[in-house]
Amino acid sequence: MMKKNIVLMTICLLAVWLGSEAVAQTKPRIGIAGIQIENSVFMPNRQALVGRPLNLPPYLHQDSVMGRAATWFPALMGGGNGRGPVTRESFETFCDATIAKIKENMPYDAFWFYNHGACSVDGVDDPEGEFMERVRAVIGNDALVTTTMDLHGNVSWRVALYSDLITTFRMAPHDDSQISHRRGVVNLLERLASGKGRPAHKAWVTVPVLLSGEWTSTRVEPAKSLYAMVPEVEAMPGVIDAGIWIGYVWGDERRNQGAVMVYGDDKEQVGKGAKVLAQKFWDVRRQFDLEAPGHSLEKCIDLAIAGKKKPFFISDMGDNPGGGGSGEVTWTLARVLKRPEFQSPTGKSLLYCSIPGDEMVNAARKAGVGGHAEGFVGAETDNAYEPPIKLSGTVVYVSPKTGAQEQTTSGRRSVDVAIIKTGSIYVVVGTSSPTPPLADTGINPAEMDIVMVKQGYLVPQWYNMQADWVMALTRGSVDQDFKSLPYKRILRPMFPLDPDMPDPELNVIFVPSAKYLYGR
């Protein structure tokens, strides 16, 4: 705590000093760009990586202390419009456009890579590392670089190399996402303000564990205690920051594995902290488990029907769009619709969130609320598990023609939504979101008997609502049956794919500064 107070005091003093017009030109010039996308390679469809204007977070607004501490030059943020791996052509287009934008505001004193770490591109082993390498080739290695990431991203050698400072989330679900990004910027400003520049040492340890967020939620053990150790390492003398990356399980590259990074000015302490975190990560590997009980879909439905608590939540894990799934797999919905317990309008109510289906939404709009509509939903491109479903039922709600708005990783987009009731099932159609816009629809999920969402661990919105909860082992491109995934390129052995593998060395590797990679 004392360390962070000193950092914030330094930034405040810097901001006050830089407030006068006479010295405004001395403010450090800081560029920003990033790639924020998470996409499974086990998906048949492909998508474009789209560069969009990067909006500064609230803590960097012009009237904020941190905003006044530097002159900020946001370039582009790479995001997606669909699901599946990114095409090589769109990746190249994004890189070219972003670098062109970066060149407009050179030179830079520092740069911030606002990355996720789980981008998959056809023919590119390490998209974020490749992007960072290209940017640093343009801005030069004198600029001080900070990288902030999702803990379900991958820290490759190149990402570690091209980052002078690096940090990641410490919570899953990511309630601390803004706090973590802000921490990376605070550390950057402190190193600039103090004149200390790049830290002397960066320790990188790869941990051969490949698990999903559903198995490593920090709300429960062992991840809860594992991540509680991170601030303890950060507090060690000579250490600036520390992080544990779970990695992205639905990627298939040599970088896909767990990792630990610690950086600071005391080599012994930095190395010691990295080793402690990596060893603990490995030691608890067999203790990781699903946050809620995990069962087959049929058993989950049986439990929900027999349950006395409401709303009873079921996670449709195999097609979680927040984890890189397409969100349009109909495998689960097809089986739910066949259950006899939901055939009658008087059966237990079940809200299903959600399934894309423009045809169904258009049919609902023509029929109007209270009318009967039918149309195909889901599996428009991702039909490897089940074909599109012809849904038929009563229109409970349909959005105005202008559409509601939903938040995505690449901004906000319009979405036309309909809610169709068939038997006692309410199906949200028109979006793949597990948290669709339900305000003003007349549907209150808290009053439903059962709510099924295309999600793994529940986000706070649902977690705080659920009276009971199970996780269904369903099919999709983010399948939780890791041993069934057709990996071809990840490093082996890897836990839990190779459960009896020998203990790894967990070597602490000190990563050189990119400034000195080529001797200057």
Short mmCIF file of C-alpha atoms in Angstrom, two decimals:
data_model
loop_
_atom_site.label_atom_id
_atom_site.label_comp_id
_atom_site.label_asym_id
_atom_site.label_seq_id
_atom_site.Cartn_x
_atom_site.Cartn_y
_atom_site.Cartn_z
CA MET A 1 0.00 0.00 0.00
CA MET A 2 2.82 2.39 0.91
CA LYS A 3 4.46 1.69 -2.45
CA LYS A 4 1.29 2.60 -4.36
CA ASN A 5 0.71 5.75 -2.29
CA ILE A 6 4.19 6.95 -3.19
CA VAL A 7 3.53 6.22 -6.86
CA LEU A 8 0.26 8.13 -6.85
CA MET A 9 1.84 11.05 -4.97
CA THR A 10 4.57 11.22 -7.60
CA ILE A 11 2.01 11.32 -10.38
CA CYS A 12 -0.03 14.02 -8.62
CA LEU A 13 3.06 16.19 -8.18
CA LEU A 14 4.01 15.61 -11.79
CA ALA A 15 0.54 16.62 -12.96
CA VAL A 16 0.59 19.84 -10.91
CA TRP A 17 4.03 20.79 -12.21
CA LEU A 18 3.02 20.09 -15.77
CA GLY A 19 -0.17 22.11 -15.40
CA SER A 20 1.46 25.39 -16.39
CA GLU A 21 1.56 26.43 -20.04
CA ALA A 22 5.29 27.13 -19.77
CA VAL A 23 6.20 23.50 -19.32
CA ALA A 24 3.27 21.81 -21.09
CA GLN A 25 5.55 20.90 -23.97
CA THR A 26 7.69 18.81 -21.60
CA LYS A 27 4.92 16.36 -20.92
CA PRO A 28 5.85 12.86 -22.03
CA ARG A 29 4.28 11.77 -25.29
CA ILE A 30 2.59 8.36 -24.89
CA GLY A 31 1.06 6.30 -27.69
CA ILE A 32 -1.59 3.61 -27.23
CA ALA A 33 -2.70 0.68 -29.41
CA GLY A 34 -3.81 -2.87 -28.85
CA ILE A 35 -5.60 -6.05 -29.85
CA GLN A 36 -8.61 -7.02 -27.76
CA ILE A 37 -9.99 -10.29 -29.07
CA GLU A 38 -10.26 -13.87 -27.82
CA ASN A 39 -11.01 -16.52 -30.44
CA SER A 40 -10.96 -20.30 -30.42
CA VAL A 41 -9.05 -22.07 -33.17
CA PHE A 42 -11.49 -24.97 -32.89
CA MET A 43 -14.14 -23.14 -34.89
CA PRO A 44 -14.92 -23.48 -38.60
CA ASN A 45 -15.74 -19.84 -39.33
CA ARG A 46 -13.28 -16.99 -39.81
CA GLN A 47 -13.53 -13.28 -39.03
CA ALA A 48 -11.83 -10.00 -39.75
CA LEU A 49 -9.71 -8.11 -37.23
CA VAL A 50 -11.13 -4.60 -37.39
CA GLY A 51 -9.25 -1.53 -36.21
CA ARG A 52 -11.45 0.99 -34.42
CA PRO A 53 -10.64 4.32 -32.78
CA LEU A 54 -9.29 3.75 -29.29
CA ASN A 55 -11.18 5.71 -26.65
CA LEU A 56 -9.24 6.75 -23.57
CA PRO A 57 -10.49 5.23 -20.30
CA PRO A 58 -12.03 7.63 -17.73
CA TYR A 59 -8.86 7.80 -15.65
CA LEU A 60 -7.04 9.34 -18.63
CA HIS A 61 -9.62 11.98 -19.50
CA GLN A 62 -8.24 15.48 -19.94
CA ASP A 63 -9.51 16.70 -16.59
CA SER A 64 -8.05 13.75 -14.65
CA VAL A 65 -4.72 13.80 -12.81
CA MET A 66 -3.29 10.97 -14.90
CA GLY A 67 -4.70 12.45 -18.08
CA ARG A 68 -2.84 15.72 -17.45
CA ALA A 69 0.39 13.91 -16.61
CA ALA A 70 1.15 13.18 -20.27
CA THR A 71 0.04 13.85 -23.82
CA TRP A 72 -1.82 10.75 -24.99
CA PHE A 73 -2.02 9.57 -28.58
CA PRO A 74 -4.49 6.70 -28.98
CA ALA A 75 -4.21 4.86 -32.29
CA LEU A 76 -6.45 1.87 -33.05
CA MET A 77 -7.85 -1.06 -31.12
CA GLY A 78 -8.22 -4.36 -32.95
CA GLY A 79 -11.49 -6.18 -32.35
CA GLY A 80 -13.83 -8.56 -34.12
CA ASN A 81 -17.21 -8.54 -35.81
CA GLY A 82 -17.77 -12.28 -35.69
CA ARG A 83 -16.30 -15.46 -34.28
CA GLY A 84 -13.46 -17.80 -35.13
CA PRO A 85 -9.79 -17.19 -35.93
CA VAL A 86 -8.79 -13.97 -37.67
CA THR A 87 -7.88 -13.97 -41.34
CA ARG A 88 -4.27 -13.22 -42.19
CA GLU A 89 -5.32 -10.54 -44.66
CA SER A 90 -7.31 -8.59 -42.08
CA PHE A 91 -4.48 -8.89 -39.54
CA GLU A 92 -2.04 -7.36 -42.04
CA THR A 93 -4.52 -4.60 -42.86
CA PHE A 94 -4.98 -3.82 -39.18
CA CYS A 95 -1.23 -3.71 -38.52
CA ASP A 96 -0.62 -1.43 -41.50
CA ALA A 97 -3.45 0.95 -40.57
CA THR A 98 -2.45 1.12 -36.91
CA ILE A 99 1.22 1.72 -37.64
CA ALA A 100 0.30 4.44 -40.12
CA LYS A 101 -1.72 6.11 -37.36
CA ILE A 102 1.14 5.67 -34.89
CA LYS A 103 3.58 7.31 -37.30
CA GLU A 104 1.43 10.44 -37.45
CA ASN A 105 2.29 11.35 -33.85
CA MET A 106 5.90 10.29 -33.51
CA PRO A 107 8.15 10.59 -31.59
CA TYR A 108 7.03 8.91 -28.35
CA ASP A 109 8.56 8.86 -24.91
CA ALA A 110 6.48 5.83 -23.99
CA PHE A 111 3.91 3.43 -25.39
CA TRP A 112 1.04 1.43 -23.94
CA PHE A 113 0.01 -1.89 -25.51
CA TYR A 114 -3.59 -2.46 -24.42
CA ASN A 115 -3.80 -6.18 -25.28
CA HIS A 116 -5.85 -9.22 -24.37
CA GLY A 117 -3.39 -11.93 -25.38
CA ALA A 118 -5.62 -14.60 -26.96
CA CYS A 119 -5.84 -13.53 -30.60
CA SER A 120 -5.59 -16.37 -33.14
CA VAL A 121 -4.62 -15.55 -36.73
CA ASP A 122 -4.33 -17.99 -39.60
CA GLY A 123 -0.64 -18.51 -40.30
CA VAL A 124 0.64 -16.27 -37.46
CA ASP A 125 2.04 -18.04 -34.38
CA ASP A 126 2.00 -15.08 -32.03
CA PRO A 127 -0.25 -12.23 -33.25
CA GLU A 128 0.24 -9.87 -30.31
CA GLY A 129 3.99 -10.45 -30.24
CA GLU A 130 4.17 -9.92 -34.00
CA PHE A 131 2.17 -6.70 -33.72
CA MET A 132 4.31 -5.40 -30.87
CA GLU A 133 7.51 -6.20 -32.77
CA ARG A 134 6.30 -4.25 -35.80
CA VAL A 135 5.30 -1.25 -33.68
CA ARG A 136 8.60 -1.17 -31.82
CA ALA A 137 10.46 -1.35 -35.11
CA VAL A 138 8.78 1.97 -35.93
CA ILE A 139 8.81 3.83 -32.60
CA GLY A 140 12.26 2.59 -31.64
CA ASN A 141 13.51 0.90 -28.50
CA ASP A 142 14.14 4.07 -26.51
CA ALA A 143 10.43 4.46 -25.78
CA LEU A 144 9.38 2.98 -22.43
CA VAL A 145 6.69 0.34 -23.03
CA THR A 146 3.98 -0.95 -20.71
CA THR A 147 1.69 -3.86 -21.63
CA THR A 148 -1.58 -4.65 -19.87
CA MET A 149 -3.34 -7.96 -20.46
CA ASP A 150 -6.14 -10.35 -19.58
CA LEU A 151 -4.97 -13.23 -17.37
CA HIS A 152 -6.43 -15.59 -19.99
CA GLY A 153 -3.96 -14.26 -22.53
CA ASN A 154 -0.57 -15.68 -23.45
CA VAL A 155 2.79 -14.19 -22.58
CA SER A 156 5.05 -15.32 -25.40
CA TRP A 157 8.78 -14.62 -25.48
CA ARG A 158 8.19 -11.72 -27.86
CA VAL A 159 5.47 -10.19 -25.68
CA ALA A 160 7.83 -10.44 -22.70
CA LEU A 161 10.73 -9.06 -24.73
CA TYR A 162 8.94 -6.03 -26.13
CA SER A 163 7.38 -5.06 -22.78
CA ASP A 164 9.48 -3.05 -20.34
CA LEU A 165 6.63 -3.22 -17.82
CA ILE A 166 3.79 -5.73 -17.92
CA THR A 167 0.74 -6.49 -15.81
CA THR A 168 -2.42 -8.58 -15.89
CA PHE A 169 -5.73 -9.03 -14.13
CA ARG A 170 -5.78 -10.75 -10.75
CA MET A 171 -9.44 -11.74 -10.73
CA ALA A 172 -11.61 -14.09 -12.77
CA PRO A 173 -14.32 -12.98 -13.39
CA HIS A 174 -12.48 -9.79 -14.28
CA ASP A 175 -13.91 -7.36 -11.74
CA ASP A 176 -10.47 -5.74 -11.58
CA SER A 177 -9.96 -5.20 -15.31
CA GLN A 178 -9.93 -1.39 -15.17
CA ILE A 179 -7.89 -1.43 -11.95
CA SER A 180 -5.28 -3.65 -13.63
CA HIS A 181 -5.03 -1.58 -16.80
CA ARG A 182 -4.74 1.52 -14.65
CA ARG A 183 -1.97 -0.12 -12.58
CA GLY A 184 0.06 -0.64 -15.74
CA VAL A 185 -0.31 3.03 -16.65
CA VAL A 186 0.49 4.20 -13.11
CA ASN A 187 3.72 2.20 -13.16
CA LEU A 188 4.61 3.67 -16.55
CA LEU A 189 4.04 7.25 -15.37
CA GLU A 190 5.98 6.66 -12.17
CA ARG A 191 9.01 5.35 -14.05
CA LEU A 192 8.87 8.35 -16.37
CA ALA A 193 8.35 10.90 -13.58
CA SER A 194 11.11 9.48 -11.39
CA GLY A 195 13.54 9.24 -14.29
CA LYS A 196 14.19 5.59 -13.43
CA GLY A 197 13.04 4.42 -16.84
CA ARG A 198 12.91 0.74 -17.69
CA PRO A 199 13.28 -1.70 -14.81
CA ALA A 200 16.59 -3.49 -14.60
CA HIS A 201 15.15 -7.00 -14.54
CA LYS A 202 12.21 -8.96 -15.97
CA ALA A 203 11.71 -12.58 -14.91
CA TRP A 204 9.63 -14.92 -17.11
CA VAL A 205 8.62 -18.45 -16.14
CA THR A 206 6.43 -20.68 -18.27
CA VAL A 207 4.23 -23.18 -16.43
CA PRO A 208 3.03 -26.17 -18.50
CA VAL A 209 -0.60 -25.96 -17.40
CA LEU A 210 -3.42 -25.30 -19.84
CA LEU A 211 -6.82 -24.76 -18.25
CA SER A 212 -9.81 -22.52 -18.81
CA GLY A 213 -11.21 -19.76 -16.65
CA GLU A 214 -14.04 -22.06 -15.65
CA TRP A 215 -11.51 -24.29 -13.88
CA THR A 216 -9.47 -21.44 -12.40
CA SER A 217 -11.96 -18.92 -11.04
CA THR A 218 -10.40 -16.74 -8.36
CA ARG A 219 -13.68 -16.78 -6.42
CA VAL A 220 -12.77 -20.28 -5.19
CA GLU A 221 -9.70 -22.31 -4.24
CA PRO A 222 -6.99 -22.92 -5.26
CA ALA A 223 -6.87 -19.90 -7.60
CA LYS A 224 -8.16 -17.64 -4.81
CA SER A 225 -5.09 -18.32 -2.66
CA LEU A 226 -2.74 -18.51 -5.63
CA TYR A 227 -3.65 -15.03 -6.80
CA ALA A 228 -3.60 -13.72 -3.23
CA MET A 229 0.16 -14.31 -3.39
CA VAL A 230 0.63 -11.85 -6.25
CA PRO A 231 0.33 -8.66 -4.14
CA GLU A 232 2.70 -10.24 -1.61
CA VAL A 233 5.34 -10.67 -4.32
CA GLU A 234 4.63 -7.17 -5.62
CA ALA A 235 5.33 -5.83 -2.13
CA MET A 236 8.81 -7.39 -2.02
CA PRO A 237 11.61 -4.76 -2.00
CA GLY A 238 12.91 -4.07 -5.48
CA VAL A 239 9.79 -5.50 -7.17
CA ILE A 240 7.44 -3.27 -9.17
CA ASP A 241 4.75 -5.66 -10.35
CA ALA A 242 3.95 -9.35 -10.66
CA GLY A 243 1.42 -11.39 -12.59
CA ILE A 244 0.13 -14.90 -13.23
CA TRP A 245 -1.30 -15.70 -16.65
CA ILE A 246 -3.52 -18.78 -16.85
CA GLY A 247 -3.24 -18.62 -20.64
CA TYR A 248 -5.78 -19.41 -23.36
CA VAL A 249 -6.77 -23.05 -23.54
CA TRP A 250 -8.56 -22.90 -26.92
CA GLY A 251 -5.52 -21.72 -28.84
CA ASP A 252 -3.07 -24.11 -30.46
CA GLU A 253 0.35 -22.50 -30.54
CA ARG A 254 3.59 -23.00 -28.64
CA ARG A 255 2.80 -19.91 -26.55
CA ASN A 256 -0.42 -21.42 -25.16
CA GLN A 257 0.43 -22.28 -21.55
CA GLY A 258 0.54 -20.71 -18.12
CA ALA A 259 3.14 -18.06 -17.34
CA VAL A 260 4.46 -15.87 -14.54
CA MET A 261 6.21 -12.53 -14.92
CA VAL A 262 7.80 -10.33 -12.26
CA TYR A 263 9.82 -7.19 -12.90
CA GLY A 264 11.74 -4.66 -10.85
CA ASP A 265 15.18 -3.36 -10.01
CA ASP A 266 16.41 -6.06 -7.61
CA LYS A 267 17.38 -9.15 -9.58
CA GLU A 268 17.41 -11.52 -6.63
CA GLN A 269 13.98 -10.45 -5.41
CA VAL A 270 12.47 -10.43 -8.90
CA GLY A 271 13.72 -13.94 -9.59
CA LYS A 272 12.69 -15.23 -6.18
CA GLY A 273 9.18 -13.83 -6.54
CA ALA A 274 8.73 -15.34 -10.00
CA LYS A 275 9.90 -18.76 -8.82
CA VAL A 276 7.57 -18.73 -5.80
CA LEU A 277 4.51 -17.92 -7.91
CA ALA A 278 5.39 -20.43 -10.64
CA GLN A 279 6.04 -23.21 -8.15
CA LYS A 280 2.76 -22.58 -6.35
CA PHE A 281 0.91 -22.54 -9.69
CA TRP A 282 2.36 -25.95 -10.53
CA ASP A 283 1.86 -27.39 -7.05
CA VAL A 284 -1.89 -26.71 -7.00
CA ARG A 285 -2.55 -27.88 -10.57
CA ARG A 286 -4.50 -30.99 -9.50
CA GLN A 287 -6.73 -28.94 -7.16
CA PHE A 288 -8.29 -26.83 -9.90
CA ASP A 289 -11.94 -27.62 -10.48
CA LEU A 290 -15.08 -26.09 -11.94
CA GLU A 291 -16.44 -23.28 -9.81
CA ALA A 292 -19.91 -24.87 -9.66
CA PRO A 293 -20.82 -28.56 -10.00
CA GLY A 294 -20.27 -29.75 -13.56
CA HIS A 295 -22.45 -32.39 -15.18
CA SER A 296 -23.84 -33.55 -18.49
CA LEU A 297 -26.56 -31.35 -19.95
CA GLU A 298 -29.24 -33.91 -19.17
CA LYS A 299 -28.24 -34.16 -15.51
CA CYS A 300 -28.11 -30.37 -15.19
CA ILE A 301 -31.64 -30.08 -16.53
CA ASP A 302 -32.81 -32.87 -14.21
CA LEU A 303 -31.32 -31.02 -11.23
CA ALA A 304 -32.90 -27.72 -12.30
CA ILE A 305 -36.34 -29.29 -12.70
CA ALA A 306 -36.08 -31.00 -9.31
CA GLY A 307 -34.63 -27.91 -7.63
CA LYS A 308 -36.63 -25.85 -5.15
CA LYS A 309 -34.62 -22.63 -5.52
CA LYS A 310 -35.16 -20.04 -8.24
CA PRO A 311 -33.70 -18.81 -10.42
CA PHE A 312 -31.68 -21.97 -10.99
CA PHE A 313 -28.84 -21.17 -13.43
CA ILE A 314 -27.30 -23.54 -15.96
CA SER A 315 -24.10 -22.53 -17.75
CA ASP A 316 -24.02 -23.66 -21.40
CA MET A 317 -20.22 -23.73 -21.29
CA GLY A 318 -19.29 -25.27 -24.64
CA ASP A 319 -20.45 -22.28 -26.68
CA ASN A 320 -19.48 -19.35 -24.46
CA PRO A 321 -18.89 -16.33 -26.75
CA GLY A 322 -17.05 -14.58 -23.93
CA GLY A 323 -14.46 -17.37 -24.01
CA GLY A 324 -14.01 -17.36 -27.78
CA GLY A 325 -16.99 -19.49 -28.86
CA SER A 326 -19.29 -18.56 -31.72
CA GLY A 327 -22.42 -18.23 -29.58
CA GLU A 328 -24.49 -19.74 -32.39
CA VAL A 329 -24.18 -23.47 -31.63
CA THR A 330 -27.67 -25.02 -31.36
CA TRP A 331 -26.62 -28.33 -29.74
CA THR A 332 -27.89 -27.36 -26.29
CA LEU A 333 -31.05 -25.56 -27.37
CA ALA A 334 -32.09 -28.49 -29.57
CA ARG A 335 -32.00 -30.80 -26.56
CA VAL A 336 -33.74 -28.35 -24.24
CA LEU A 337 -36.63 -27.97 -26.70
CA LYS A 338 -37.15 -31.74 -26.73
CA ARG A 339 -37.51 -32.09 -22.98
CA PRO A 340 -41.14 -33.07 -22.17
CA GLU A 341 -41.08 -31.05 -18.94
CA PHE A 342 -41.05 -27.82 -20.98
CA GLN A 343 -43.65 -28.73 -23.60
CA SER A 344 -46.55 -27.25 -21.66
CA PRO A 345 -46.96 -23.49 -21.10
CA THR A 346 -47.52 -24.32 -17.42
CA GLY A 347 -44.21 -26.15 -16.99
CA LYS A 348 -41.26 -24.67 -15.17
CA SER A 349 -40.22 -21.48 -16.94
CA LEU A 350 -36.80 -21.49 -18.64
CA LEU A 351 -35.10 -18.42 -20.11
CA TYR A 352 -32.48 -19.25 -22.76
CA CYS A 353 -29.81 -16.59 -23.45
CA SER A 354 -29.23 -16.47 -26.38
CA ILE A 355 -29.13 -17.55 -30.03
CA PRO A 356 -28.60 -15.50 -33.22
CA GLY A 357 -31.41 -15.59 -35.79
CA ASP A 358 -32.22 -12.62 -37.99
CA GLU A 359 -34.87 -14.64 -39.85
CA MET A 360 -36.72 -15.32 -36.61
CA VAL A 361 -36.50 -11.68 -35.49
CA ASN A 362 -37.93 -10.50 -38.80
CA ALA A 363 -40.73 -13.04 -38.55
CA ALA A 364 -41.45 -11.88 -34.99
CA ARG A 365 -41.64 -8.27 -36.11
CA LYS A 366 -44.14 -9.17 -38.81
CA ALA A 367 -46.26 -11.22 -36.40
CA GLY A 368 -46.12 -8.65 -33.59
CA VAL A 369 -46.25 -9.22 -29.85
CA GLY A 370 -48.77 -11.94 -29.09
CA GLY A 371 -48.62 -13.33 -32.61
CA HIS A 372 -47.21 -16.62 -33.78
CA ALA A 373 -43.88 -16.69 -35.62
CA GLU A 374 -41.42 -19.24 -36.83
CA GLY A 375 -37.99 -19.13 -38.39
CA PHE A 376 -34.52 -20.66 -38.29
CA VAL A 377 -32.09 -19.74 -35.54
CA GLY A 378 -28.41 -20.42 -34.91
CA ALA A 379 -25.71 -22.40 -36.71
CA GLU A 380 -25.43 -19.94 -39.58
CA THR A 381 -21.73 -20.68 -39.94
CA ASP A 382 -20.80 -22.76 -36.89
CA ASN A 383 -22.89 -25.86 -37.68
CA ALA A 384 -20.34 -28.54 -36.78
CA TYR A 385 -22.38 -29.77 -33.82
CA GLU A 386 -26.01 -29.25 -34.86
CA PRO A 387 -27.82 -27.64 -37.82
CA PRO A 388 -30.01 -24.54 -37.54
CA ILE A 389 -33.21 -25.01 -35.52
CA LYS A 390 -36.62 -24.06 -36.82
CA LEU A 391 -38.09 -22.27 -33.84
CA SER A 392 -41.85 -21.79 -33.59
CA GLY A 393 -43.76 -19.97 -30.88
CA THR A 394 -45.49 -16.88 -29.53
CA VAL A 395 -43.80 -13.50 -29.79
CA VAL A 396 -43.35 -12.15 -26.26
CA TYR A 397 -41.16 -9.21 -27.26
CA VAL A 398 -39.49 -7.76 -30.33
CA SER A 399 -37.19 -4.75 -30.28
CA PRO A 400 -37.94 -1.58 -32.24
CA LYS A 401 -36.57 -1.51 -35.75
CA THR A 402 -33.65 0.68 -34.68
CA GLY A 403 -32.49 -2.10 -32.37
CA ALA A 404 -31.16 -2.10 -28.87
CA GLN A 405 -27.47 -1.72 -28.09
CA GLU A 406 -25.09 -4.33 -26.70
CA GLN A 407 -21.54 -3.90 -25.49
CA THR A 408 -18.84 -5.87 -27.30
CA THR A 409 -15.07 -5.98 -26.89
CA SER A 410 -14.76 -3.69 -29.89
CA GLY A 411 -17.40 -1.13 -28.96
CA ARG A 412 -21.18 -1.01 -29.09
CA ARG A 413 -23.35 -2.38 -31.86
CA SER A 414 -27.02 -2.46 -32.71
CA VAL A 415 -28.83 -5.72 -32.15
CA ASP A 416 -32.42 -6.63 -32.98
CA VAL A 417 -33.81 -8.96 -30.36
CA ALA A 418 -36.95 -11.05 -30.12
CA ILE A 419 -38.16 -13.27 -27.30
CA ILE A 420 -40.10 -16.32 -28.43
CA LYS A 421 -42.09 -18.51 -26.06
CA THR A 422 -42.52 -22.17 -26.94
CA GLY A 423 -44.07 -24.30 -24.23
CA SER A 424 -42.59 -22.87 -21.03
CA ILE A 425 -39.29 -21.89 -22.70
CA TYR A 426 -38.45 -18.26 -23.46
CA VAL A 427 -35.74 -18.05 -26.14
CA VAL A 428 -33.85 -14.78 -26.62
CA VAL A 429 -33.15 -14.57 -30.36
CA GLY A 430 -31.01 -12.18 -32.38
CA THR A 431 -27.79 -12.09 -30.38
CA SER A 432 -25.13 -14.49 -29.10
CA SER A 433 -24.75 -12.53 -25.87
CA PRO A 434 -25.19 -14.43 -22.58
CA THR A 435 -26.27 -11.08 -21.11
CA PRO A 436 -28.75 -9.79 -23.70
CA PRO A 437 -30.57 -6.47 -23.25
CA LEU A 438 -33.68 -7.51 -21.30
CA ALA A 439 -34.73 -4.13 -19.92
CA ASP A 440 -38.22 -3.14 -21.10
CA THR A 441 -38.86 -6.61 -22.56
CA GLY A 442 -41.30 -7.62 -19.84
CA ILE A 443 -39.05 -10.52 -18.92
CA ASN A 444 -37.44 -10.53 -15.49
CA PRO A 445 -34.83 -13.31 -15.26
CA ALA A 446 -34.97 -13.17 -11.45
CA GLU A 447 -38.55 -14.44 -11.65
CA MET A 448 -37.74 -17.39 -13.92
CA ASP A 449 -37.49 -20.90 -12.54
CA ILE A 450 -34.47 -21.70 -14.73
CA VAL A 451 -32.05 -19.45 -16.61
CA MET A 452 -29.64 -20.97 -19.11
CA VAL A 453 -26.81 -18.78 -20.37
CA LYS A 454 -24.02 -19.29 -22.89
CA GLN A 455 -21.36 -18.70 -20.29
CA GLY A 456 -18.79 -20.49 -18.16
CA TYR A 457 -18.38 -18.94 -14.73
CA LEU A 458 -21.21 -16.49 -14.20
CA VAL A 459 -20.49 -12.79 -14.52
CA PRO A 460 -21.55 -10.71 -11.48
CA GLN A 461 -24.90 -9.81 -13.06
CA TRP A 462 -25.95 -13.47 -13.00
CA TYR A 463 -23.82 -14.65 -10.09
CA ASN A 464 -25.52 -12.24 -7.71
CA MET A 465 -28.94 -13.34 -8.95
CA GLN A 466 -28.60 -17.13 -8.94
CA ALA A 467 -30.15 -19.14 -6.14
CA ASP A 468 -28.48 -22.30 -7.38
CA TRP A 469 -26.10 -23.04 -10.24
CA VAL A 470 -24.59 -25.89 -12.24
CA MET A 471 -22.21 -25.93 -15.19
CA ALA A 472 -23.23 -28.04 -18.19
CA LEU A 473 -20.54 -29.88 -20.15
CA THR A 474 -22.00 -29.00 -23.54
CA ARG A 475 -20.56 -29.08 -27.04
CA GLY A 476 -18.99 -26.16 -28.86
CA SER A 477 -15.67 -24.67 -29.86
CA VAL A 478 -14.81 -23.82 -26.24
CA ASP A 479 -15.44 -27.36 -25.03
CA GLN A 480 -14.33 -28.05 -21.45
CA ASP A 481 -13.31 -31.61 -22.36
CA PHE A 482 -9.75 -30.51 -23.12
CA LYS A 483 -8.48 -34.01 -23.89
CA SER A 484 -10.90 -34.24 -26.80
CA LEU A 485 -9.62 -31.06 -28.46
CA PRO A 486 -7.51 -31.72 -31.60
CA TYR A 487 -4.32 -29.98 -30.47
CA LYS A 488 -1.46 -30.21 -32.96
CA ARG A 489 1.05 -27.51 -32.06
CA ILE A 490 1.12 -26.82 -28.32
CA LEU A 491 4.19 -27.91 -26.39
CA ARG A 492 3.85 -31.34 -24.80
CA PRO A 493 3.80 -32.65 -22.17
CA MET A 494 1.10 -30.33 -20.82
CA PHE A 495 -1.15 -30.68 -17.79
CA PRO A 496 -3.96 -31.86 -17.72
CA LEU A 497 -3.56 -33.40 -21.20
CA ASP A 498 -0.60 -35.36 -19.83
CA PRO A 499 -1.60 -35.83 -16.18
CA ASP A 500 1.38 -38.00 -15.24
CA MET A 501 4.04 -35.77 -16.77
CA PRO A 502 7.22 -35.24 -14.72
CA ASP A 503 7.68 -32.06 -12.73
CA PRO A 504 9.04 -29.28 -14.97
CA GLU A 505 12.14 -27.28 -14.11
CA LEU A 506 10.19 -24.00 -13.99
CA ASN A 507 13.26 -22.10 -15.10
CA VAL A 508 13.36 -18.41 -14.23
CA ILE A 509 14.47 -16.70 -17.43
CA PHE A 510 15.58 -13.08 -17.26
CA VAL A 511 14.32 -11.39 -20.40
CA PRO A 512 16.57 -8.73 -21.90
CA SER A 513 15.31 -5.29 -22.72
CA ALA A 514 14.31 -4.81 -26.34
CA LYS A 515 16.60 -1.78 -26.28
CA TYR A 516 19.59 -4.05 -25.91
CA LEU A 517 18.40 -6.91 -28.11
CA TYR A 518 20.55 -5.71 -30.96
CA GLY A 519 23.22 -4.18 -28.78
CA ARG A 520 21.84 -0.63 -28.78
#
